Structure formats: C-alpha cells, structure tokens
Amino acid sequence: EAGVAQSPRYKIIEKRQSVAFWCNPISGHATLYWYQQILGQGPKLLIQFQNNGVVDDSQLPKDRFSAERLKGVDSTLKIQPAKLEDSAVYLCASSSQRRDTQYFGPGTRLTVL
Amino acid sequence: AQKITQTQPGMFVQEKEAVTLDCTYDTSDPSYGLFWYKQPSSGEMIFLIYQGSYDQQNATEGRYSLNFQKARKSANLVISASQLGDSAMYFCAMREEGAQKLVFGQGTRLTINP
C-alpha cells in the first residue's frame, strides 16, 4: 500500500513570494491533516479536512495561508506572501477516520530567505 | 498550558541496551489516546505505538512497549535491545476525544552508540 505522498521535498523562496505544497493521502483515507514543524519543535496542526470539508483550521494563519481539498482526495497548502518565520517542514498526514492513527508523508522543507 | 511534556531533550545509549523515553501529559478528558512517533533525519514521522486511555494492558509492538501509568499521567516509551537504526527524534502525542487533533511534545533526540 502506497504511503502519503508530498511534493516538493524542498523549496527555497524569498520573503513575500508565494509557494504551494501538494499532498496525496493514503488511498481511501477520508481525513487529511497539514502540520507545520518548526526546527526543534513538535508538529503543530494547521488544518484538518474530513473528505473535502474543513474540520479544524483554528491555528491556520488565514491572512496568508490557505488550503483546499476539492475532490476529497489530494490537497494543496498555499502560503502567500511568505514570511521568514514560515521556514519549517510542512507535513501532511492522513487517517482512515478522524479517530484513527495518522500516517505521515515525508514532508516539504521550506526555507524563506 | 503545555499538554505533552518530554523532559529529555537528548539521550545517549549503548547499542543493545534498553532505553526509556519519558512523556507526561495533561488532560481533563477521560477519553484520550497516546501515540509515539519516530522521526529519522530524513524527516518522515513513523508511527510506533498507540495506547488508549481505557486500555487495560500496556501496548506492545515488537521491540516497543508503552509504560502507561494513568494516575501519574505518564506514557513512557520503552525500546528493548536498541539498534543503531533507532537513532532519531521521538515524539509523544495525545489526542483528546473532544478535540480530535494530535498535540505533540517537543521531542527527545535518541542517539545509539556502537
């Protein structure tokens, strides 16, 4: 069974530029999560989808971050415009249902200069 | 208030020894789940083991076991017969029944010495 796929693996941009990350969850998983992991810290949930609906986006900086999961499968996370403090690893995870174990992708390491 | 506390920023252990990674948590929800994940230098988070708050037995998965002490609100990970490949960051996480989302601790960096 294929795991969670993410792309790109690495991205370097300048501040005020925009960037987008893509995630394809494990086949059949209804719930999809985006986490931000700043160096030296544990991951922090940004947004959670159940199918194509948002369950929790309370920690998403909505003035610059957006995410969508239009067909209930893959998802895109966008930052526009990026700030220096957005430098982090962005992890995507999926689970079969909301209470099930979450499985993570390899992450996208973002560096904002 | 921090809900998951991992007090050991780093640990160094000889190969083949057992190691215990500490995790304490704070919740008022009677129903919750506790998770341990391993994060190698490559970056992916690998699920290791799960313990439910109502589980009567401590969880075990191969060389991993979870020492769950509910009254003390601790959920320590025990790795038996450590291997060089166990060197990684280890994160404890909790999911409250009401909140659904995972909340992670700061992590412990484990280094296995040959």
CSV table of C-alpha atoms in Angstrom, one decimal:
chain,number,residue,atom,x,y,z
A,1,GLU,CA,0.0,0.0,0.0
A,2,ALA,CA,1.4,3.4,-1.0
A,3,GLY,CA,2.0,5.9,1.8
A,4,VAL,CA,1.3,9.6,1.9
A,5,ALA,CA,3.0,11.4,-1.0
A,6,GLN,CA,4.1,15.0,-0.8
A,7,SER,CA,5.9,17.3,-3.2
A,8,PRO,CA,8.1,19.1,-3.5
A,9,ARG,CA,10.5,17.8,-0.9
A,10,TYR,CA,12.5,21.0,-0.6
A,11,LYS,CA,11.7,24.6,-1.6
A,12,ILE,CA,13.6,27.8,-1.2
A,13,ILE,CA,11.9,31.1,-1.8
A,14,GLU,CA,12.4,34.8,-0.9
A,15,LYS,CA,10.1,36.5,1.6
A,16,ARG,CA,6.9,37.9,0.1
A,17,GLN,CA,6.9,35.2,-2.6
A,18,SER,CA,4.2,32.6,-2.8
A,19,VAL,CA,4.6,28.8,-2.6
A,20,ALA,CA,2.3,25.8,-2.8
A,21,PHE,CA,2.7,22.3,-1.4
A,22,TRP,CA,0.8,19.2,-2.6
A,23,CYS,CA,-0.3,16.1,-0.7
A,24,ASN,CA,-1.8,12.8,-1.8
A,25,PRO,CA,-3.1,10.8,1.1
A,26,ILE,CA,-3.2,7.0,1.5
A,27,SER,CA,-5.9,5.6,-0.7
A,28,GLY,CA,-9.3,5.5,1.0
A,29,HIS,CA,-8.3,7.8,3.8
A,30,ALA,CA,-11.1,10.3,4.5
A,31,THR,CA,-9.2,12.6,6.9
A,32,LEU,CA,-6.2,14.7,5.9
A,33,TYR,CA,-4.1,16.9,8.0
A,34,TRP,CA,-1.5,19.6,7.4
A,35,TYR,CA,1.1,20.2,10.2
A,36,GLN,CA,3.9,22.8,10.5
A,37,GLN,CA,7.1,21.7,12.2
A,38,ILE,CA,9.5,24.5,13.1
A,39,LEU,CA,13.1,23.3,13.8
A,40,GLY,CA,13.4,21.9,17.3
A,41,GLN,CA,9.7,21.6,17.9
A,42,GLY,CA,7.0,19.1,17.5
A,43,PRO,CA,4.5,19.4,14.7
A,44,LYS,CA,1.6,21.8,15.1
A,45,LEU,CA,-1.7,21.2,13.3
A,46,LEU,CA,-2.6,23.8,10.7
A,47,ILE,CA,-5.8,22.4,9.2
A,48,GLN,CA,-7.8,19.2,9.2
A,49,PHE,CA,-10.1,18.0,6.4
A,50,GLN,CA,-12.8,15.3,6.6
A,51,ASN,CA,-13.4,14.4,3.0
A,52,ASN,CA,-13.4,17.8,1.3
A,53,GLY,CA,-14.8,19.8,4.3
A,54,VAL,CA,-12.7,21.6,6.9
A,55,VAL,CA,-12.9,20.2,10.4
A,56,ASP,CA,-10.4,22.4,12.2
A,57,ASP,CA,-8.5,25.4,10.9
A,58,SER,CA,-8.2,27.3,14.2
A,59,GLN,CA,-4.4,27.5,14.0
A,60,LEU,CA,-4.1,28.4,10.3
A,61,PRO,CA,-2.9,32.0,9.8
A,62,LYS,CA,-5.7,32.7,7.4
A,63,ASP,CA,-4.3,36.1,6.3
A,64,ARG,CA,-1.5,34.3,4.4
A,65,PHE,CA,-2.2,30.5,4.4
A,66,SER,CA,-4.9,28.7,2.5
A,67,ALA,CA,-5.6,25.1,1.9
A,68,GLU,CA,-8.1,23.1,-0.2
A,69,ARG,CA,-9.1,19.5,-0.8
A,70,LEU,CA,-11.6,19.9,-3.7
A,71,LYS,CA,-12.4,16.3,-4.6
A,72,GLY,CA,-11.8,14.8,-1.2
A,73,VAL,CA,-8.5,13.2,-2.2
A,74,ASP,CA,-5.4,15.2,-2.7
A,75,SER,CA,-4.8,18.6,-1.1
A,76,THR,CA,-2.9,21.8,-1.7
A,77,LEU,CA,-1.5,24.2,1.0
A,78,LYS,CA,-0.5,27.7,-0.1
A,79,ILE,CA,1.4,30.5,1.5
A,80,GLN,CA,1.1,34.0,0.1
A,81,PRO,CA,3.1,36.1,0.9
A,82,ALA,CA,5.7,34.1,2.8
A,83,LYS,CA,7.5,35.4,5.8
A,84,LEU,CA,10.8,34.5,7.3
A,85,GLU,CA,9.1,32.7,10.2
A,86,ASP,CA,7.3,30.4,7.8
A,87,SER,CA,10.6,28.5,7.4
A,88,ALA,CA,9.7,25.0,8.6
A,89,VAL,CA,8.8,21.5,7.5
A,90,TYR,CA,5.3,21.1,6.3
A,91,LEU,CA,3.9,17.6,7.0
A,92,CYS,CA,0.8,16.0,5.5
A,93,ALA,CA,-0.9,13.1,7.3
A,94,SER,CA,-3.9,11.0,6.7
A,95,SER,CA,-6.1,8.6,8.6
A,96,SER,CA,-9.0,6.3,7.7
A,97,GLN,CA,-11.3,8.1,10.1
A,98,ARG,CA,-10.9,11.0,12.5
A,99,ARG,CA,-10.1,8.9,15.5
A,100,ASP,CA,-7.7,6.5,13.7
A,101,THR,CA,-3.9,6.6,13.7
A,102,GLN,CA,-2.4,9.3,11.5
A,103,TYR,CA,0.2,8.3,8.9
A,104,PHE,CA,2.6,11.0,7.7
A,105,GLY,CA,4.3,11.8,4.4
A,106,PRO,CA,8.0,12.7,4.0
A,107,GLY,CA,7.3,16.4,4.4
A,108,THR,CA,8.3,19.5,2.5
A,109,ARG,CA,11.2,21.6,3.9
A,110,LEU,CA,10.6,25.3,3.2
A,111,THR,CA,13.3,27.9,3.6
A,112,VAL,CA,12.3,31.5,3.3
A,113,LEU,CA,15.2,33.9,2.7
B,1,ALA,CA,-0.7,25.1,29.4
B,2,GLN,CA,1.5,22.5,27.7
B,3,LYS,CA,-0.3,19.3,27.3
B,4,ILE,CA,2.5,17.0,26.4
B,5,THR,CA,5.9,17.2,28.2
B,6,GLN,CA,9.0,15.4,27.2
B,7,THR,CA,11.7,16.4,29.6
B,8,GLN,CA,14.7,14.7,27.9
B,9,PRO,CA,16.0,16.8,25.1
B,10,GLY,CA,18.6,14.2,24.3
B,11,MET,CA,19.6,10.7,25.3
B,12,PHE,CA,22.7,8.6,24.6
B,13,VAL,CA,22.5,4.8,24.9
B,14,GLN,CA,24.8,1.9,24.1
B,15,GLU,CA,23.7,-0.5,21.4
B,16,LYS,CA,21.7,-3.5,22.7
B,17,GLU,CA,20.7,-1.7,25.9
B,18,ALA,CA,17.1,-0.9,26.7
B,19,VAL,CA,16.0,2.7,26.8
B,20,THR,CA,13.1,4.6,28.3
B,21,LEU,CA,11.8,7.8,26.8
B,22,ASP,CA,9.7,9.9,29.2
B,23,CYS,CA,6.3,11.5,28.4
B,24,THR,CA,3.8,13.1,30.7
B,25,TYR,CA,0.5,14.6,29.7
B,26,ASP,CA,-2.2,16.8,31.0
B,27,THR,CA,-5.9,16.4,30.2
B,28,SER,CA,-9.3,16.6,31.9
B,29,ASP,CA,-10.9,14.5,29.1
B,30,PRO,CA,-11.5,10.9,30.4
B,31,SER,CA,-11.2,9.5,26.9
B,32,TYR,CA,-7.9,10.1,25.0
B,33,GLY,CA,-5.2,8.3,23.1
B,34,LEU,CA,-1.5,8.5,23.3
B,35,PHE,CA,0.9,7.9,20.4
B,36,TRP,CA,4.6,7.7,19.9
B,37,TYR,CA,6.2,8.6,16.6
B,38,LYS,CA,9.8,8.3,15.4
B,39,GLN,CA,11.3,10.9,13.1
B,40,PRO,CA,14.7,10.0,11.5
B,41,SER,CA,16.9,12.6,9.9
B,42,SER,CA,15.1,12.1,6.6
B,43,GLY,CA,12.1,13.8,8.2
B,44,GLU,CA,9.1,11.5,7.9
B,45,MET,CA,7.1,10.7,11.0
B,46,ILE,CA,6.8,7.0,11.6
B,47,PHE,CA,4.0,5.7,13.8
B,48,LEU,CA,5.3,3.3,16.5
B,49,ILE,CA,2.7,2.6,19.1
B,50,TYR,CA,-0.7,3.6,20.5
B,51,GLN,CA,-2.3,3.4,23.9
B,52,GLY,CA,-6.0,4.2,24.6
B,53,SER,CA,-7.0,5.7,28.0
B,54,TYR,CA,-9.3,2.8,28.6
B,55,ASP,CA,-7.0,0.0,27.6
B,56,GLN,CA,-6.3,-2.4,30.4
B,57,GLN,CA,-3.0,-3.6,29.1
B,58,ASN,CA,0.1,-1.7,28.2
B,59,ALA,CA,0.6,-1.6,24.5
B,60,THR,CA,3.4,-3.5,22.8
B,61,GLU,CA,4.7,-3.6,19.2
B,62,GLY,CA,7.8,-5.7,18.7
B,63,ARG,CA,10.7,-4.0,20.5
B,64,TYR,CA,8.5,-1.1,21.5
B,65,SER,CA,6.3,-1.1,24.6
B,66,LEU,CA,4.4,1.7,26.3
B,67,ASN,CA,4.6,2.0,30.1
B,68,PHE,CA,1.2,3.6,30.8
B,69,GLN,CA,0.7,4.9,34.3
B,70,LYS,CA,-2.7,6.6,34.2
B,71,ALA,CA,-2.7,8.0,37.7
B,72,ARG,CA,0.7,9.6,37.1
B,73,LYS,CA,-0.4,10.8,33.6
B,74,SER,CA,2.7,9.3,32.1
B,75,ALA,CA,3.2,7.3,28.9
B,76,ASN,CA,6.8,6.3,28.6
B,77,LEU,CA,8.2,4.5,25.6
B,78,VAL,CA,10.5,1.6,26.2
B,79,ILE,CA,12.7,0.3,23.4
B,80,SER,CA,14.3,-3.1,24.2
B,81,ALA,CA,17.6,-4.2,22.7
B,82,SER,CA,18.4,-0.9,21.0
B,83,GLN,CA,19.9,-0.8,17.5
B,84,LEU,CA,21.9,1.8,15.6
B,85,GLY,CA,18.9,2.4,13.4
B,86,ASP,CA,16.9,3.6,16.4
B,87,SER,CA,18.8,6.8,16.4
B,88,ALA,CA,16.2,9.5,15.7
B,89,MET,CA,13.9,12.1,17.2
B,90,TYR,CA,11.0,10.6,19.2
B,91,PHE,CA,7.7,12.4,19.7
B,92,CYS,CA,4.9,11.7,22.2
B,93,ALA,CA,1.5,12.9,21.1
B,94,MET,CA,-2.0,12.9,22.6
B,95,ARG,CA,-5.4,13.1,21.0
B,96,GLU,CA,-8.3,14.1,23.2
B,97,GLU,CA,-11.7,12.6,22.4
B,98,GLY,CA,-13.3,16.0,22.2
B,99,ALA,CA,-10.5,17.8,20.3
B,100,GLN,CA,-9.7,15.1,17.7
B,101,LYS,CA,-6.4,16.7,16.7
B,102,LEU,CA,-2.9,15.4,17.8
B,103,VAL,CA,-0.9,17.5,20.1
B,104,PHE,CA,2.8,16.8,20.1
B,105,GLY,CA,5.6,17.2,22.7
B,106,GLN,CA,8.9,18.8,22.0
B,107,GLY,CA,10.6,15.5,21.3
B,108,THR,CA,13.6,13.6,22.5
B,109,ARG,CA,16.7,13.0,20.4
B,110,LEU,CA,17.9,9.4,20.9
B,111,THR,CA,21.5,8.5,19.9
B,112,ILE,CA,22.5,4.9,19.9
B,113,ASN,CA,26.3,4.4,20.3
B,114,PRO,CA,28.0,1.3,18.8
